[in-house]
CSV table of C-alpha atoms and ligand atoms in Angstrom, one decimal:
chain,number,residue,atom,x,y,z
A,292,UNK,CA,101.6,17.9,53.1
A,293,UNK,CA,104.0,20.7,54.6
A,294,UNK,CA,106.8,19.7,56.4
A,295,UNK,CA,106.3,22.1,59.8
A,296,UNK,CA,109.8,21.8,61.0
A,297,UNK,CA,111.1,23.0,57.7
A,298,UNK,CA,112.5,25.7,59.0
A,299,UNK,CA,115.2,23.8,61.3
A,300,UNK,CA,117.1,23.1,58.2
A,301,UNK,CA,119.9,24.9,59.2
A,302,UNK,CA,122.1,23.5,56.2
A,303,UNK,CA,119.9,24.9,53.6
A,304,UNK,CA,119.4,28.0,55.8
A,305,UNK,CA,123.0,28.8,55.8
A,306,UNK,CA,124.5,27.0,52.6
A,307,UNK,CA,125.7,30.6,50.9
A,308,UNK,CA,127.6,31.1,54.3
A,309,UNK,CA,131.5,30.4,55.1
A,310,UNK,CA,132.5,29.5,58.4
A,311,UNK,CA,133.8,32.4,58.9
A,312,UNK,CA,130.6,34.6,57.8
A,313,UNK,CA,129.0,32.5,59.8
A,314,UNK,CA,131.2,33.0,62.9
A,315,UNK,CA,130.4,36.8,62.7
A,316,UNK,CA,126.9,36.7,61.9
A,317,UNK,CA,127.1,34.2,65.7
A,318,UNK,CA,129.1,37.3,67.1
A,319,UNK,CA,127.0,39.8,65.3
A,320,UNK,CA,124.1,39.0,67.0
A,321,UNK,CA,125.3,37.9,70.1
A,322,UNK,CA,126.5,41.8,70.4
A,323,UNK,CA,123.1,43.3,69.1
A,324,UNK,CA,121.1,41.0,71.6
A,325,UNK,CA,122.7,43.0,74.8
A,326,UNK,CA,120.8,46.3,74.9
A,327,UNK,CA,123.7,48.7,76.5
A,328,UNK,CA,126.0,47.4,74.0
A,329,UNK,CA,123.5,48.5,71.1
A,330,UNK,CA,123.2,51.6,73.2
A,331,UNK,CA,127.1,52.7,73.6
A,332,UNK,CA,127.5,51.0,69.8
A,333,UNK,CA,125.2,53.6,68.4
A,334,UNK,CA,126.5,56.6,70.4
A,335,UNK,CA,130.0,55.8,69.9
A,336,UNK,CA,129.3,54.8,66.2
A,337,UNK,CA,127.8,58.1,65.3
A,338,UNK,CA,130.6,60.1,67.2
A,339,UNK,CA,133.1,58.6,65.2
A,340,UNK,CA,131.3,59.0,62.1
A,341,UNK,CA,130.9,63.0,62.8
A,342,UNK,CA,133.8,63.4,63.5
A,343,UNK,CA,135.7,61.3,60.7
A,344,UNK,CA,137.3,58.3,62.6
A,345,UNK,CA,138.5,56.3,60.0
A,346,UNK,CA,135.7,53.7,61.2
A,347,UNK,CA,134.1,53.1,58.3
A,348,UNK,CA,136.2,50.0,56.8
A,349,UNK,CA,135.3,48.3,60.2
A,350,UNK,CA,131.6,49.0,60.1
A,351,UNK,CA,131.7,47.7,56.7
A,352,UNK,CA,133.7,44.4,57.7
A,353,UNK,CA,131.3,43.8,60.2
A,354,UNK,CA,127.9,44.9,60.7
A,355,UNK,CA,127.3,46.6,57.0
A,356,UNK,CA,128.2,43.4,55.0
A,357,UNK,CA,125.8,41.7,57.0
A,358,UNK,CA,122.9,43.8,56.7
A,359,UNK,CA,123.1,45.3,53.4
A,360,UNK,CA,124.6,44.5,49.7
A,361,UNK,CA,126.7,47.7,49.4
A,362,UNK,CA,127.6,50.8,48.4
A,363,UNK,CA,125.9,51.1,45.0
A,364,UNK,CA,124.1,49.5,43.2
A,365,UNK,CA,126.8,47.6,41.1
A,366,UNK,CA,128.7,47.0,44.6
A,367,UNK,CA,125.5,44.7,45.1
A,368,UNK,CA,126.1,42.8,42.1
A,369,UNK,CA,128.0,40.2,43.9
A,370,UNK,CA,125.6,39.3,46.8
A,371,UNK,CA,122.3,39.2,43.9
A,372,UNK,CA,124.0,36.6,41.9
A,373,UNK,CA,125.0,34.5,45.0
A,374,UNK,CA,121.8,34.8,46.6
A,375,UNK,CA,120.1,33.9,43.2
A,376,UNK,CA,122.1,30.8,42.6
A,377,UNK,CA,120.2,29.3,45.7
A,378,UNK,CA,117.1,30.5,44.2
A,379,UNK,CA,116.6,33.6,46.3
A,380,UNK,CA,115.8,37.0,44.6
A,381,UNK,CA,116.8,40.2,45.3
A,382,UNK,CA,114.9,43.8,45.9
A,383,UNK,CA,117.4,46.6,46.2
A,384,UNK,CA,116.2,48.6,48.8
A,385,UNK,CA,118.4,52.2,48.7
A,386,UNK,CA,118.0,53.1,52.5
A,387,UNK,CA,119.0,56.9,52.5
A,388,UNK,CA,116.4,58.1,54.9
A,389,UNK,CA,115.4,61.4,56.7
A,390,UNK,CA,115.7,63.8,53.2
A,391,UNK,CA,113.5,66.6,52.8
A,392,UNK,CA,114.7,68.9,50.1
A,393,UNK,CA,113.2,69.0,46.6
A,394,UNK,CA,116.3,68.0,44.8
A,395,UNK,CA,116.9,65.3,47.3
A,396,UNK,CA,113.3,63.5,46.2
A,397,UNK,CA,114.4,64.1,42.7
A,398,UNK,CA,117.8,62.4,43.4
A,399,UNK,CA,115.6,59.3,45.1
A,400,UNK,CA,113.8,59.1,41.8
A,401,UNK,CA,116.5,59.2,39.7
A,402,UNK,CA,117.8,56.0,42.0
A,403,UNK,CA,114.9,54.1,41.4
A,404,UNK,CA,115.1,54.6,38.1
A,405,UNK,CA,118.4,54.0,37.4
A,406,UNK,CA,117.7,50.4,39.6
A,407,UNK,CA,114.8,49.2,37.7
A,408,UNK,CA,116.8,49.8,34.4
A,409,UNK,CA,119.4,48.0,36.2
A,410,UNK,CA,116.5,45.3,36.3
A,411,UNK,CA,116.3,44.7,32.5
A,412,UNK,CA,116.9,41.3,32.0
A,413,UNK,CA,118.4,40.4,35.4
A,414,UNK,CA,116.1,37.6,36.3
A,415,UNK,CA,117.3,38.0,40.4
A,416,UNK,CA,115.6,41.0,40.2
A,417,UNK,CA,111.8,41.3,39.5
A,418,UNK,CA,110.9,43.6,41.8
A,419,UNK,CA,112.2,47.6,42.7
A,420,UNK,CA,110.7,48.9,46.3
A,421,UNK,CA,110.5,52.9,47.4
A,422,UNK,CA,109.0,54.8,50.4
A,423,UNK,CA,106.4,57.7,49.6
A,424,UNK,CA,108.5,60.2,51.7
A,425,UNK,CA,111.4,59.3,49.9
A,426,UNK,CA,109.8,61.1,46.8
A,427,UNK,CA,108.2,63.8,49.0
A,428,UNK,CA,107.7,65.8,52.5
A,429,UNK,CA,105.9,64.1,55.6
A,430,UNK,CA,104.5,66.5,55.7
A,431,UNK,CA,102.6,67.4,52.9
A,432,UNK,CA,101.7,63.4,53.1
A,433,UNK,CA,100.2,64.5,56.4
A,434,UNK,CA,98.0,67.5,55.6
A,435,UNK,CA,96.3,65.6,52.6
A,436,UNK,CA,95.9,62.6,55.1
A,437,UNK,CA,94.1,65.2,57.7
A,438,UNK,CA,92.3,67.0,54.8
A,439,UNK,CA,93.8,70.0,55.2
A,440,UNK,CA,93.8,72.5,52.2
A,441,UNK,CA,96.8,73.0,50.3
A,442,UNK,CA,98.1,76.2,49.6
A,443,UNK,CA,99.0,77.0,45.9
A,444,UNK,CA,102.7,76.1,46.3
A,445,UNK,CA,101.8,73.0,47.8
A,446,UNK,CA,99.5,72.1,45.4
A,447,UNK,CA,102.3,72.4,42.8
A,448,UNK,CA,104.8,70.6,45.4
A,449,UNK,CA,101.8,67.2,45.6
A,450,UNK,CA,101.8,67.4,42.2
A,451,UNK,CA,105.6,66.9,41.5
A,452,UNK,CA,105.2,63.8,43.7
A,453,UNK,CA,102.4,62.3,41.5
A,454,UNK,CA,104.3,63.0,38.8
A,455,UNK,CA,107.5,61.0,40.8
A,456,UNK,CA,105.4,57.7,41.1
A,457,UNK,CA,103.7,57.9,37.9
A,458,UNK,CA,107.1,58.5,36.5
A,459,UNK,CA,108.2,55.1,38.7
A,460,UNK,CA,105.3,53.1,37.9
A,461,UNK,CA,105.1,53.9,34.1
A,462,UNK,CA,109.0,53.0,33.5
A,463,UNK,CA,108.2,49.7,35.6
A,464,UNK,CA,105.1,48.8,33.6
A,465,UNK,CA,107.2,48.9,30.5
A,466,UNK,CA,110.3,47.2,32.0
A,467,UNK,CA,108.0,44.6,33.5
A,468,UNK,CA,109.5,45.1,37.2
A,469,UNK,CA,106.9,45.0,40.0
A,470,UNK,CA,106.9,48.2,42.3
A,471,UNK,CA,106.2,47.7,46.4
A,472,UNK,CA,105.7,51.1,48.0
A,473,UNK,CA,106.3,51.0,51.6
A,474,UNK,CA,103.6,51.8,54.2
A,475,UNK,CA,104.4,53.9,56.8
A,476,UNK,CA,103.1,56.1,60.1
A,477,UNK,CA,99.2,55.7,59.7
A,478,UNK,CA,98.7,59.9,60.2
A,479,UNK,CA,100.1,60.3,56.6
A,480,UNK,CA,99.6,57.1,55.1
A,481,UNK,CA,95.9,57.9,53.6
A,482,UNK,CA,97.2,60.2,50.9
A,483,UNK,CA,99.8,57.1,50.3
A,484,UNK,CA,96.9,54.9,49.9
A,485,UNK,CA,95.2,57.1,47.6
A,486,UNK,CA,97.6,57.3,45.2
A,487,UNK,CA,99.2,54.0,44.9
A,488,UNK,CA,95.4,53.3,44.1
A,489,UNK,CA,95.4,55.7,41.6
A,490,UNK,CA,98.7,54.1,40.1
A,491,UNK,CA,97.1,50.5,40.6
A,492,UNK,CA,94.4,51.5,38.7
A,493,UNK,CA,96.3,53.1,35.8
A,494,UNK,CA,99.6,50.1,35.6
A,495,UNK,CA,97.7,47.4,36.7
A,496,UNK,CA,95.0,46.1,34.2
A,497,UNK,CA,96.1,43.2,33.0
A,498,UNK,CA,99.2,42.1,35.7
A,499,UNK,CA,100.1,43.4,38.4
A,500,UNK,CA,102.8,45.5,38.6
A,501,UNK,CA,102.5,48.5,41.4
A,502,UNK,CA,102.0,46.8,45.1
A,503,UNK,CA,100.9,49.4,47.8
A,504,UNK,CA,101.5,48.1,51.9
A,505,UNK,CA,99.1,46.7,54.2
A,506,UNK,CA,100.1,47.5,57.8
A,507,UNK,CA,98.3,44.7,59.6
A,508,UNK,CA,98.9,46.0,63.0
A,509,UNK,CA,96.6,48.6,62.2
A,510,UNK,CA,93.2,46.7,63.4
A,511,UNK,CA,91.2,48.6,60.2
A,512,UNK,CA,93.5,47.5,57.6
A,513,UNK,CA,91.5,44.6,56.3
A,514,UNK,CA,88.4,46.7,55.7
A,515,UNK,CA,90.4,48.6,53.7
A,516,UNK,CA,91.1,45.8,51.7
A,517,UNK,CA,87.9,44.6,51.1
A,518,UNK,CA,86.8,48.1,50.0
A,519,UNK,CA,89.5,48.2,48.0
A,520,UNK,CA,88.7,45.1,46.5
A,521,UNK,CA,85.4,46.5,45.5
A,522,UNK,CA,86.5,49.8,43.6
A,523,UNK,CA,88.6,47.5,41.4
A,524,UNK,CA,86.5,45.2,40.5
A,525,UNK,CA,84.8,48.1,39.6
A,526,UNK,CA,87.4,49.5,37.9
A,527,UNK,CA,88.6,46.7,36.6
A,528,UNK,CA,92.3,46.7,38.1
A,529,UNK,CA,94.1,44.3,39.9
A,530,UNK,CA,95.1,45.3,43.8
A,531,UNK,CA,99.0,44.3,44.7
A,532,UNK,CA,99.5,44.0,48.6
A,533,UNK,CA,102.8,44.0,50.4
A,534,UNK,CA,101.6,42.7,53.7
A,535,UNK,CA,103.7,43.4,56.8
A,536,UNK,CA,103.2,43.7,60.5
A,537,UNK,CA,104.0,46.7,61.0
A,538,UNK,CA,106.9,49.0,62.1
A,539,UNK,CA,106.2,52.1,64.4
A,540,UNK,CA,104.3,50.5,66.9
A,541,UNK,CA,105.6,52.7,69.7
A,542,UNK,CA,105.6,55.6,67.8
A,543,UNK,CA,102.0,55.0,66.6
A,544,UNK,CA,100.6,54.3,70.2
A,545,UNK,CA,102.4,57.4,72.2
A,546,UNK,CA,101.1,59.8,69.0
A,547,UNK,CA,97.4,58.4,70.0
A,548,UNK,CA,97.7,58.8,73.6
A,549,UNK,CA,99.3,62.3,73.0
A,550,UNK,CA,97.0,63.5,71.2
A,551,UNK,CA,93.5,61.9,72.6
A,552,UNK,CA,92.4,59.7,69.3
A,553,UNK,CA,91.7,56.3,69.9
A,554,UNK,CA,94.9,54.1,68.7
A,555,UNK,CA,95.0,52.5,65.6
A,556,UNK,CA,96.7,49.5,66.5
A,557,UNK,CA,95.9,46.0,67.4
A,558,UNK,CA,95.6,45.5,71.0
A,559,UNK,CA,97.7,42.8,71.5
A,560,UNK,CA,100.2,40.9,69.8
A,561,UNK,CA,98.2,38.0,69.0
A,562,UNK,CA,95.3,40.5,67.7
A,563,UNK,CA,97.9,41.6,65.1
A,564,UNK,CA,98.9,38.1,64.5
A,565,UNK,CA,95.4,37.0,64.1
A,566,UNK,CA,94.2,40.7,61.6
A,567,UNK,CA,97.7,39.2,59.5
A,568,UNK,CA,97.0,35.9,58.9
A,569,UNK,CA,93.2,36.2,57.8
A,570,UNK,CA,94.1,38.7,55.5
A,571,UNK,CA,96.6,36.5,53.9
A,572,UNK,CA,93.5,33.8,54.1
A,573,UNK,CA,91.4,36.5,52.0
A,574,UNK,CA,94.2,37.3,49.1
A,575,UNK,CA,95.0,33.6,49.0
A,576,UNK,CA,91.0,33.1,48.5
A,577,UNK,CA,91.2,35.6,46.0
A,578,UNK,CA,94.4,35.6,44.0
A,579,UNK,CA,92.9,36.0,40.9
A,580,UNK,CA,92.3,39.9,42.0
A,581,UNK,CA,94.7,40.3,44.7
A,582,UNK,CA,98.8,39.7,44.1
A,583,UNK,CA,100.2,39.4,47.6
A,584,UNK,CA,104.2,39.9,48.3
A,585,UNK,CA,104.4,38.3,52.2
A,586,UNK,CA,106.8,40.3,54.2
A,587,UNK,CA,107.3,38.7,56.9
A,588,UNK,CA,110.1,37.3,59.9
A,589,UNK,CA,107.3,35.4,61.6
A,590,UNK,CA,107.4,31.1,60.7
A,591,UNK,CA,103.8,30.2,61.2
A,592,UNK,CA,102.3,32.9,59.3
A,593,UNK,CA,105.0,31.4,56.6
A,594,UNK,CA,103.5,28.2,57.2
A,595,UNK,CA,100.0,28.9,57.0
A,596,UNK,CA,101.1,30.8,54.2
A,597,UNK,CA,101.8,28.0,52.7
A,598,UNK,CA,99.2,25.8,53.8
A,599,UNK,CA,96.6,28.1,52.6
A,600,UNK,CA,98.4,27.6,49.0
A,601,UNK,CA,98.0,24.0,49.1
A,602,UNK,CA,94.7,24.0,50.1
A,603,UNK,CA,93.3,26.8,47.2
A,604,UNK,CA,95.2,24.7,44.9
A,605,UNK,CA,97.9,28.0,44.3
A,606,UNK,CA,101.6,26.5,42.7
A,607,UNK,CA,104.7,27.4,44.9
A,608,UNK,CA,105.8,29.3,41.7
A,609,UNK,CA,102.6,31.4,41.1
A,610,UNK,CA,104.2,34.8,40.3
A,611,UNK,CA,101.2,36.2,42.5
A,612,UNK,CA,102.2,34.9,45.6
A,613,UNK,CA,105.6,36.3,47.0
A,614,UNK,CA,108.1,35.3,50.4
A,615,UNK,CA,110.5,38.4,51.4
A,616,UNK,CA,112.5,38.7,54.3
A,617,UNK,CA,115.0,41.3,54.5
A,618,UNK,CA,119.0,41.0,54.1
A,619,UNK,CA,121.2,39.3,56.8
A,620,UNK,CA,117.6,38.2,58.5
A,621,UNK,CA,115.4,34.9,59.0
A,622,UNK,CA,117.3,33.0,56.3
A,623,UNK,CA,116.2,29.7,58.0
A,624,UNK,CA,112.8,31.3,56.6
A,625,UNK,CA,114.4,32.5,53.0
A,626,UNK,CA,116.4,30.0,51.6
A,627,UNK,CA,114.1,26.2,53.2
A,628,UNK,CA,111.3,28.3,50.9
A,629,UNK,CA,113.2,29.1,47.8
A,630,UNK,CA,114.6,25.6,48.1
A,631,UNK,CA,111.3,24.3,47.9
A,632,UNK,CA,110.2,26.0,45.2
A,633,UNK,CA,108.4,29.5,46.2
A,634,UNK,CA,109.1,32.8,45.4
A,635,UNK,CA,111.3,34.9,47.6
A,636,UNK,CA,113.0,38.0,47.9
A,637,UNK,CA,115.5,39.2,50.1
A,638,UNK,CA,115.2,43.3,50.8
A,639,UNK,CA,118.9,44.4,50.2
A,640,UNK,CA,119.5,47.9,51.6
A,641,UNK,CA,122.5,49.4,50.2
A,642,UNK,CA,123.6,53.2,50.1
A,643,UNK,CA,126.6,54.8,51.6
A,644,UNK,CA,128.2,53.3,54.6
A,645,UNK,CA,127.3,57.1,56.9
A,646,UNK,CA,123.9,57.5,54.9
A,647,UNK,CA,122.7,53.9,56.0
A,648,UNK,CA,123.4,54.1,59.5
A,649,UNK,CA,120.4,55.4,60.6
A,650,UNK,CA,118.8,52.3,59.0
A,651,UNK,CA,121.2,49.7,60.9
A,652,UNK,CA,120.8,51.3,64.0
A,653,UNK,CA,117.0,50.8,63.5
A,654,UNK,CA,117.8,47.2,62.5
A,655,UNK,CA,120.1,46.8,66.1
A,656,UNK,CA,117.5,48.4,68.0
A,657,UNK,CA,114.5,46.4,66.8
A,658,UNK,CA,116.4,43.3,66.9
A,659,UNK,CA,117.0,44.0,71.0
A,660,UNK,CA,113.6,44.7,71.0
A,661,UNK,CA,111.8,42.3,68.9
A,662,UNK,CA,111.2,39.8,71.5
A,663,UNK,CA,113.2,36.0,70.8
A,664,UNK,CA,113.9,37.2,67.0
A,665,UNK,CA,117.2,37.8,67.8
A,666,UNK,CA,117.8,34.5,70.6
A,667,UNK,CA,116.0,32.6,67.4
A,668,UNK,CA,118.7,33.7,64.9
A,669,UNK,CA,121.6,32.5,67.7
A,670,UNK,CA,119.8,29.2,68.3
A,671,UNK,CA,119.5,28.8,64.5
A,672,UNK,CA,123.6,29.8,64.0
A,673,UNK,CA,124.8,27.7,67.1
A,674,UNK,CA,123.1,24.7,66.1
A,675,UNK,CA,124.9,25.1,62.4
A,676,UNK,CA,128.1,25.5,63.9
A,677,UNK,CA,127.4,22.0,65.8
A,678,UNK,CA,127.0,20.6,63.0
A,679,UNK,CA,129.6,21.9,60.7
A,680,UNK,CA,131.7,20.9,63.4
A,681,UNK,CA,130.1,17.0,63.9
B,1487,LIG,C1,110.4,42.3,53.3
B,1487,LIG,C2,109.8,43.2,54.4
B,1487,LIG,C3,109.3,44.4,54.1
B,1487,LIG,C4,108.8,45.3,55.1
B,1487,LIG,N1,108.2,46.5,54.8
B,1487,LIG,C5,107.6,47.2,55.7
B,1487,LIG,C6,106.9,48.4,55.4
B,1487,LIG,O1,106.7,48.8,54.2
B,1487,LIG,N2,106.3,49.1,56.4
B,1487,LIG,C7,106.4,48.7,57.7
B,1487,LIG,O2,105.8,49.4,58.6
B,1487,LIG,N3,107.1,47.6,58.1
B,1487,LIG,C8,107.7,46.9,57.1
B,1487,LIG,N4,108.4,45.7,57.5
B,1487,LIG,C9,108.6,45.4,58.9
B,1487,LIG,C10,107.5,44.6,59.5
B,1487,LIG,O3,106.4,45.5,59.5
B,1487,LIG,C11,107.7,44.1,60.9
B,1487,LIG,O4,108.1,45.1,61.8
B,1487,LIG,C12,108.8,43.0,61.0
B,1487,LIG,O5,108.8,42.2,59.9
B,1487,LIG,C13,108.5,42.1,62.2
B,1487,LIG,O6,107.2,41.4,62.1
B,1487,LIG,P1,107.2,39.9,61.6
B,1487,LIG,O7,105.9,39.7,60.9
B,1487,LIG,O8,108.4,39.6,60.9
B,1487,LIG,O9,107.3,39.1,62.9
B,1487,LIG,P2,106.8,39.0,64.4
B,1487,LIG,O10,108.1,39.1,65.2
B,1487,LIG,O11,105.9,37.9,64.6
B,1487,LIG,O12,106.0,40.3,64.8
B,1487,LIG,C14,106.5,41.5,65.4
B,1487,LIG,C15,105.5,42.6,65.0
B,1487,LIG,O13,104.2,42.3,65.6
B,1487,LIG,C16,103.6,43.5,66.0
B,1487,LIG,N5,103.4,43.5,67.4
B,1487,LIG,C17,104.4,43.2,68.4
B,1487,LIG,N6,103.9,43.3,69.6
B,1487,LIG,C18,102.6,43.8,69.5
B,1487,LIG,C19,101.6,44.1,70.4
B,1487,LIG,N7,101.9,44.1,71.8
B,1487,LIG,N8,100.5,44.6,70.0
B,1487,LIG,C20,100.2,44.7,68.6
B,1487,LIG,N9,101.1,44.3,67.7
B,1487,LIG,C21,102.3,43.9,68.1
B,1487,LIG,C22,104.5,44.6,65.5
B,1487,LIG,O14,104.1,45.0,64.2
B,1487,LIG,C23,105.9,43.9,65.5
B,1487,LIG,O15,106.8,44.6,64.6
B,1487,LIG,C24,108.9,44.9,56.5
B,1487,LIG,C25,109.5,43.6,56.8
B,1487,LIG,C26,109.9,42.8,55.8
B,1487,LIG,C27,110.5,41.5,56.2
């Protein structure tokens, strides 16, 4: 039977964290749920920044020790083996966005090499995560997604980004690391899909090793699965899915309007809950084909989650079924899993303190936006202060 109010286990949720980390995570959040302070934070944050206000020790102190590992890789060490000795895994996630130069895709590959050799023999780290435009231009992404023919340069230019994935996926199949490609706007993820398929079907014959990303706000995304499904049992691969919600829902729904096509995602919330959790219900009918790494904030598509294991007879430690929240989120969720006896990974973004701003602001923003995440995280930290206290 699962317990359903596993998740208010606010000792296990928080045992890694001092009082005092916990009193800044309180005061962390408290600040990030007021939308003009987000606002002034990020303006004022970036001015400083450009301008080289010696700001960055505070930002790290404060806001950058909560969300990501560190600097570098090594500078992460100390947060994997914490995290690990609770049973918790990690996924270094470098978050050095918005690059579009040649050498700058090279230097992204050499990263994610360099991290999966870091890998070797680190049992807290099984899995090594990357985003398809960190290895090449949107664009390019784009015209292959609208069909558009390449010229010859470009031709050359796609074919340097194969080569970056194979390059990725062929180092992991030897190292044994499992790969999760990101998903991302739906207008250039098509020439995504196609080649994490091609990289399925060439790394993942016996285990499963490269994991593309379901998008399950995207109301089409489970047909694509079961197509999917089809072509490798045909080809005889096995299909990893990272399955998320979603992330550019605004951005996804003005690009629609704006340009006249109908939208691509789910009409409602509950829609998008509803398109997530029976796809879950088909991998977890179907593990022996599909590997499924559950990305996810959200407690009762945990729950079902694990319900749905129970029920299909699936152990907690089934290296085909996967938990992940990301860093300095939902470790009510993380750590009452691991201590049961799942699999779970924490994203840890790490980078340079003015490189990864872009992705904390994004982290701020969404969590003034996602609706009671944030109120949820304060509930969760007052009531552990209560008791720390009783
Ligand atoms: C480990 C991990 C990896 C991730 N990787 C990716 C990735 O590769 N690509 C990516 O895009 N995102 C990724 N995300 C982010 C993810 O897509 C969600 O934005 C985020 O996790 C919030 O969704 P949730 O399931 O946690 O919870 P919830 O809070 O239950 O769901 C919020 C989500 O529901 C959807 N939603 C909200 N309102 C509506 C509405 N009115 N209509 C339709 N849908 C709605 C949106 O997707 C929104 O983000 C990742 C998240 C995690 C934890």
């Amino acid at each position: 039977m699962i317990n359903r109010s596993l998740f208010e286990d606010t000792r296990t949720a928080f045992t890694l964290k001092s009082d005092s980390e916990l009193e800044r995570a309180y005061f962390l959040f408290k600040m990030i749920s007021s939308e003009p302070l987000v606002r002034i934070g990020t303006v004022a944050t970036n001015f400083a920044l450009k301008a080289h206000l010696p700001v960055e020790k505070l930002i790290r102190a404060t806001v950058f020790d909560h969300f990501c590992g560190g600097v570098s890789e090594e500078d992460c060490l100390p947060v994997i083996d914490k995290l690990y000795t609770e049973g918790v895994s990690s996924v270094l996630d470098y978050s050095v966005e918005g690059k579009a130069q040649e050498n700058q895709f090279d230097n992204a590959l050499e990263k994610i090499l360099k991290i999966i050799h870091f890998c070797d023999d680190r049992e807290a780290m099984p899995i090594v995560v990357f985003k398809p435009s960190g290895f090449g231009r949107f664009l390019l992404y784009q015209k292959k997604t609208e069909g558009v023919e390449l010229t010859i340069e470009e031709e050359a230019e796609w074919q340097r980004i194969v080569n970056r994935f194979d390059k990725v996926c062929k180092l992991a199949k030897e190292k044994d690391v499992e790969v999760l490609i990101d998903g991302e706007e739906s207008w250039m993820q098509d020439a995504a899909d196609d080649l994490v398929e091609e990289m399925m079907c060439r790394y993942n014959k016996e285990v499963t090793i490269v994991y593309n990303t379901l998008q399950l706000y995207r109301w089409d995304r489970l047909k694509y699965l079961k197509d999917l499904h089809q072509r490798a049992e045909g080809k005889g691969f096995k299909i990893g899915m990272k399955i998320v919600r979603g992330a550019y829902m605004e951005k996804e729904r003005e690009r629609a309007i704006e340009k006249g096509y109908e939208s691509p995602i789910c009409e409602n919330k509950k829609t998008t809950d509803d398109n997530f959790n029976d796809t879950l219900n088909y991998i977890l009918n179907n593990l022996n084909d599909i590997s499924v790494f559950i990305g996810t904030h959200n407690e009762a598509s945990c729950l079902l989650a694990m319900e749905l294991m129970e029920v299909n007879n699936i152990s907690k430690e089934d290296n085909n079924v996967w938990f992940g929240q990301l860093y300095g989120m939902s470790d009510h969720i993380s750590f009452n899993l691991a201590a049961q006896g799942y699999n779970v990974a924490k994203y840890i973004p790490f980078g340079p303190v003015k490189d990864v701003m872009p992705y904390l602001i994004r982290r701020a923003e969404e969590n003034t936006s996602v609706a009671g995440q944030t109120s949820r995280e304060l509930t969760l930290l007052k009531a552990e202060r209560l008791r720390r206290k009783l």
